[in-house]
Amino acid sequence: MNHNGKENFFSKYKGLTEEEYNLEMLYAQKITHGKLHKIRTNINVIKWLLASLIAVGAVIVILMMKN
């Protein structure tokens, strides 16, 4: 098992002050928030497209049944 990544992590963040640690955490949260916002936006677009396709499909089926 490769522990090199873990060792690099600990060597990089070992000497952080409380303020530096809080800034690192804030930055990580902002990155995560941005990614989640993009995902949420994309899911919203997909939901509306799907709802529109279902509505158009229902209208087409109803119009075809009338003929």
Short mmCIF file of N, CA, C and O in Angstrom, two decimals:
data_model
loop_
_atom_site.label_atom_id
_atom_site.label_comp_id
_atom_site.label_asym_id
_atom_site.label_seq_id
_atom_site.Cartn_x
_atom_site.Cartn_y
_atom_site.Cartn_z
N MET A 1 0.84 -1.18 0.00
CA MET A 1 0.00 0.00 0.00
C MET A 1 0.89 1.25 0.00
O MET A 1 1.88 1.32 0.72
N ASN A 2 0.55 2.23 -0.78
CA ASN A 2 1.36 3.43 -0.92
C ASN A 2 0.92 4.49 0.07
O ASN A 2 -0.17 5.03 -0.02
N HIS A 3 1.79 4.81 1.03
CA HIS A 3 1.48 5.83 2.02
C HIS A 3 2.15 7.16 1.69
O HIS A 3 2.15 8.07 2.51
N ASN A 4 2.72 7.26 0.50
CA ASN A 4 3.44 8.46 0.11
C ASN A 4 2.53 9.68 0.10
O ASN A 4 2.91 10.75 0.54
N GLY A 5 1.30 9.53 -0.39
CA GLY A 5 0.35 10.65 -0.41
C GLY A 5 0.01 11.11 0.99
O GLY A 5 -0.08 12.31 1.27
N LYS A 6 -0.15 10.15 1.89
CA LYS A 6 -0.46 10.47 3.28
C LYS A 6 0.71 11.21 3.94
O LYS A 6 0.52 12.19 4.65
N GLU A 7 1.92 10.72 3.68
CA GLU A 7 3.11 11.36 4.24
C GLU A 7 3.26 12.78 3.70
O GLU A 7 3.60 13.70 4.44
N ASN A 8 3.02 12.96 2.41
CA ASN A 8 3.09 14.30 1.82
C ASN A 8 2.06 15.22 2.46
O ASN A 8 2.35 16.39 2.74
N PHE A 9 0.86 14.70 2.68
CA PHE A 9 -0.19 15.50 3.31
C PHE A 9 0.24 15.97 4.69
O PHE A 9 0.16 17.15 5.03
N PHE A 10 0.72 15.02 5.51
CA PHE A 10 1.11 15.37 6.88
C PHE A 10 2.32 16.30 6.90
O PHE A 10 2.37 17.21 7.74
N SER A 11 3.27 16.11 6.00
CA SER A 11 4.43 16.99 6.00
C SER A 11 4.05 18.40 5.56
O SER A 11 4.61 19.39 6.04
N LYS A 12 3.06 18.51 4.67
CA LYS A 12 2.63 19.83 4.19
C LYS A 12 1.85 20.59 5.25
O LYS A 12 2.03 21.79 5.43
N TYR A 13 0.98 19.90 5.99
CA TYR A 13 0.07 20.58 6.91
C TYR A 13 0.47 20.46 8.38
O TYR A 13 -0.25 20.93 9.25
N LYS A 14 1.61 19.87 8.65
CA LYS A 14 2.04 19.62 10.02
C LYS A 14 2.23 20.91 10.82
O LYS A 14 1.82 21.00 11.97
N GLY A 15 2.81 21.92 10.23
CA GLY A 15 3.15 23.12 10.97
C GLY A 15 2.15 24.27 10.84
O GLY A 15 2.51 25.42 11.10
N LEU A 16 0.93 23.98 10.46
CA LEU A 16 -0.04 25.05 10.27
C LEU A 16 -0.49 25.64 11.61
O LEU A 16 -0.70 24.92 12.58
N THR A 17 -0.66 26.94 11.59
CA THR A 17 -1.26 27.59 12.75
C THR A 17 -2.78 27.41 12.66
O THR A 17 -3.30 26.96 11.64
N GLU A 18 -3.46 27.76 13.72
CA GLU A 18 -4.92 27.64 13.75
C GLU A 18 -5.55 28.50 12.66
O GLU A 18 -6.49 28.08 11.97
N GLU A 19 -5.02 29.70 12.46
CA GLU A 19 -5.56 30.61 11.45
C GLU A 19 -5.33 30.04 10.04
O GLU A 19 -6.24 30.07 9.20
N GLU A 20 -4.14 29.51 9.78
CA GLU A 20 -3.86 28.91 8.48
C GLU A 20 -4.74 27.69 8.23
O GLU A 20 -5.24 27.50 7.12
N TYR A 21 -4.96 26.90 9.27
CA TYR A 21 -5.83 25.72 9.15
C TYR A 21 -7.25 26.15 8.81
O TYR A 21 -7.88 25.58 7.92
N ASN A 22 -7.74 27.19 9.50
CA ASN A 22 -9.10 27.68 9.23
C ASN A 22 -9.22 28.21 7.81
O ASN A 22 -10.25 28.00 7.15
N LEU A 23 -8.18 28.89 7.33
CA LEU A 23 -8.22 29.40 5.95
C LEU A 23 -8.22 28.24 4.95
O LEU A 23 -8.92 28.29 3.93
N GLU A 24 -7.43 27.20 5.22
CA GLU A 24 -7.43 26.01 4.35
C GLU A 24 -8.81 25.37 4.32
O GLU A 24 -9.30 24.97 3.26
N MET A 25 -9.43 25.26 5.48
CA MET A 25 -10.77 24.66 5.56
C MET A 25 -11.80 25.52 4.82
O MET A 25 -12.65 25.00 4.10
N LEU A 26 -11.71 26.83 4.97
CA LEU A 26 -12.63 27.73 4.28
C LEU A 26 -12.47 27.60 2.77
O LEU A 26 -13.46 27.53 2.04
N TYR A 27 -11.23 27.53 2.30
CA TYR A 27 -10.98 27.39 0.88
C TYR A 27 -11.56 26.08 0.35
O TYR A 27 -12.22 26.05 -0.68
N ALA A 28 -11.34 25.00 1.09
CA ALA A 28 -11.87 23.70 0.68
C ALA A 28 -13.40 23.72 0.64
O ALA A 28 -14.02 23.16 -0.27
N GLN A 29 -14.01 24.38 1.61
CA GLN A 29 -15.48 24.48 1.63
C GLN A 29 -15.99 25.29 0.46
O GLN A 29 -17.02 24.97 -0.14
N LYS A 30 -15.29 26.37 0.11
CA LYS A 30 -15.72 27.20 -1.02
C LYS A 30 -15.61 26.42 -2.33
O LYS A 30 -16.48 26.52 -3.19
N ILE A 31 -14.55 25.63 -2.48
CA ILE A 31 -14.39 24.80 -3.69
C ILE A 31 -15.54 23.79 -3.77
O ILE A 31 -16.18 23.62 -4.81
N THR A 32 -15.82 23.12 -2.64
CA THR A 32 -16.89 22.13 -2.60
C THR A 32 -18.24 22.79 -2.88
O THR A 32 -19.05 22.24 -3.64
N HIS A 33 -18.47 23.95 -2.30
CA HIS A 33 -19.73 24.67 -2.51
C HIS A 33 -19.91 25.00 -3.99
O HIS A 33 -21.01 24.85 -4.54
N GLY A 34 -18.84 25.46 -4.63
CA GLY A 34 -18.92 25.79 -6.05
C GLY A 34 -19.25 24.57 -6.90
O GLY A 34 -20.07 24.65 -7.81
N LYS A 35 -18.62 23.45 -6.60
CA LYS A 35 -18.89 22.22 -7.37
C LYS A 35 -20.32 21.75 -7.14
O LYS A 35 -21.00 21.34 -8.09
N LEU A 36 -20.79 21.81 -5.90
CA LEU A 36 -22.16 21.39 -5.61
C LEU A 36 -23.17 22.30 -6.29
O LEU A 36 -24.22 21.85 -6.74
N HIS A 37 -22.86 23.60 -6.35
CA HIS A 37 -23.76 24.54 -7.02
C HIS A 37 -23.88 24.20 -8.51
O HIS A 37 -24.97 24.22 -9.08
N LYS A 38 -22.75 23.85 -9.15
CA LYS A 38 -22.79 23.46 -10.56
C LYS A 38 -23.62 22.20 -10.75
O LYS A 38 -24.41 22.10 -11.69
N ILE A 39 -23.44 21.24 -9.86
CA ILE A 39 -24.21 19.98 -9.95
C ILE A 39 -25.69 20.26 -9.79
O ILE A 39 -26.52 19.75 -10.54
N ARG A 40 -26.04 21.09 -8.79
CA ARG A 40 -27.44 21.44 -8.55
C ARG A 40 -28.05 22.13 -9.77
O ARG A 40 -29.18 21.84 -10.17
N THR A 41 -27.29 23.04 -10.38
CA THR A 41 -27.78 23.74 -11.56
C THR A 41 -28.01 22.77 -12.71
O THR A 41 -29.04 22.83 -13.39
N ASN A 42 -27.06 21.86 -12.92
CA ASN A 42 -27.21 20.88 -14.01
C ASN A 42 -28.39 19.95 -13.77
O ASN A 42 -29.11 19.62 -14.72
N ILE A 43 -28.61 19.55 -12.54
CA ILE A 43 -29.75 18.68 -12.23
C ILE A 43 -31.06 19.43 -12.49
O ILE A 43 -32.01 18.85 -13.01
N ASN A 44 -31.09 20.71 -12.14
CA ASN A 44 -32.29 21.51 -12.41
C ASN A 44 -32.59 21.58 -13.90
O ASN A 44 -33.74 21.45 -14.32
N VAL A 45 -31.56 21.78 -14.71
CA VAL A 45 -31.75 21.84 -16.16
C VAL A 45 -32.27 20.50 -16.67
O VAL A 45 -33.21 20.45 -17.48
N ILE A 46 -31.68 19.41 -16.19
CA ILE A 46 -32.12 18.08 -16.62
C ILE A 46 -33.57 17.84 -16.22
O ILE A 46 -34.36 17.28 -17.00
N LYS A 47 -33.96 18.24 -15.00
CA LYS A 47 -35.35 18.06 -14.56
C LYS A 47 -36.31 18.81 -15.46
O LYS A 47 -37.34 18.26 -15.87
N TRP A 48 -35.99 20.06 -15.80
CA TRP A 48 -36.90 20.84 -16.64
C TRP A 48 -36.97 20.28 -18.06
O TRP A 48 -38.03 20.28 -18.69
N LEU A 49 -35.85 19.83 -18.58
CA LEU A 49 -35.86 19.21 -19.91
C LEU A 49 -36.72 17.95 -19.91
O LEU A 49 -37.51 17.73 -20.84
N LEU A 50 -36.55 17.13 -18.90
CA LEU A 50 -37.33 15.90 -18.80
C LEU A 50 -38.82 16.21 -18.65
O LEU A 50 -39.66 15.58 -19.31
N ALA A 51 -39.15 17.18 -17.81
CA ALA A 51 -40.56 17.56 -17.63
C ALA A 51 -41.14 18.09 -18.94
O ALA A 51 -42.28 17.77 -19.31
N SER A 52 -40.36 18.88 -19.68
CA SER A 52 -40.83 19.42 -20.96
C SER A 52 -41.05 18.30 -21.97
O SER A 52 -42.05 18.30 -22.70
N LEU A 53 -40.12 17.35 -22.02
CA LEU A 53 -40.29 16.23 -22.96
C LEU A 53 -41.51 15.39 -22.61
O LEU A 53 -42.25 14.97 -23.51
N ILE A 54 -41.75 15.16 -21.34
CA ILE A 54 -42.93 14.40 -20.93
C ILE A 54 -44.20 15.15 -21.30
O ILE A 54 -45.16 14.56 -21.82
N ALA A 55 -44.22 16.47 -21.08
CA ALA A 55 -45.40 17.28 -21.41
C ALA A 55 -45.64 17.27 -22.93
O ALA A 55 -46.78 17.08 -23.38
N VAL A 56 -44.60 17.46 -23.70
CA VAL A 56 -44.76 17.46 -25.16
C VAL A 56 -45.20 16.07 -25.63
O VAL A 56 -46.08 15.96 -26.50
N GLY A 57 -44.63 15.04 -25.06
CA GLY A 57 -45.04 13.68 -25.41
C GLY A 57 -46.50 13.42 -25.09
O GLY A 57 -47.22 12.80 -25.88
N ALA A 58 -46.95 13.90 -23.93
CA ALA A 58 -48.35 13.72 -23.55
C ALA A 58 -49.27 14.46 -24.51
O ALA A 58 -50.31 13.93 -24.92
N VAL A 59 -48.90 15.66 -24.89
CA VAL A 59 -49.72 16.43 -25.85
C VAL A 59 -49.77 15.71 -27.19
O VAL A 59 -50.84 15.61 -27.82
N ILE A 60 -48.65 15.19 -27.66
CA ILE A 60 -48.62 14.48 -28.93
C ILE A 60 -49.52 13.23 -28.87
O ILE A 60 -50.27 12.97 -29.80
N VAL A 61 -49.41 12.48 -27.77
CA VAL A 61 -50.24 11.27 -27.63
C VAL A 61 -51.73 11.65 -27.61
O VAL A 61 -52.55 11.00 -28.29
N ILE A 62 -52.09 12.71 -26.92
CA ILE A 62 -53.50 13.13 -26.85
C ILE A 62 -53.99 13.56 -28.22
O ILE A 62 -55.09 13.21 -28.65
N LEU A 63 -53.16 14.32 -28.96
CA LEU A 63 -53.56 14.77 -30.30
C LEU A 63 -53.67 13.58 -31.26
O LEU A 63 -54.55 13.57 -32.13
N MET A 64 -52.81 12.60 -31.12
CA MET A 64 -52.88 11.43 -32.00
C MET A 64 -54.11 10.59 -31.70
O MET A 64 -54.69 9.98 -32.59
N MET A 65 -54.54 10.56 -30.44
CA MET A 65 -55.71 9.77 -30.06
C MET A 65 -57.00 10.41 -30.56
O MET A 65 -57.98 9.72 -30.82
N LYS A 66 -56.98 11.73 -30.72
CA LYS A 66 -58.18 12.42 -31.21
C LYS A 66 -58.41 12.15 -32.70
O LYS A 66 -59.53 12.22 -33.16
N ASN A 67 -57.34 11.88 -33.43
CA ASN A 67 -57.48 11.65 -34.87
C ASN A 67 -57.91 10.28 -35.15
O ASN A 67 -57.98 9.29 -35.08
#
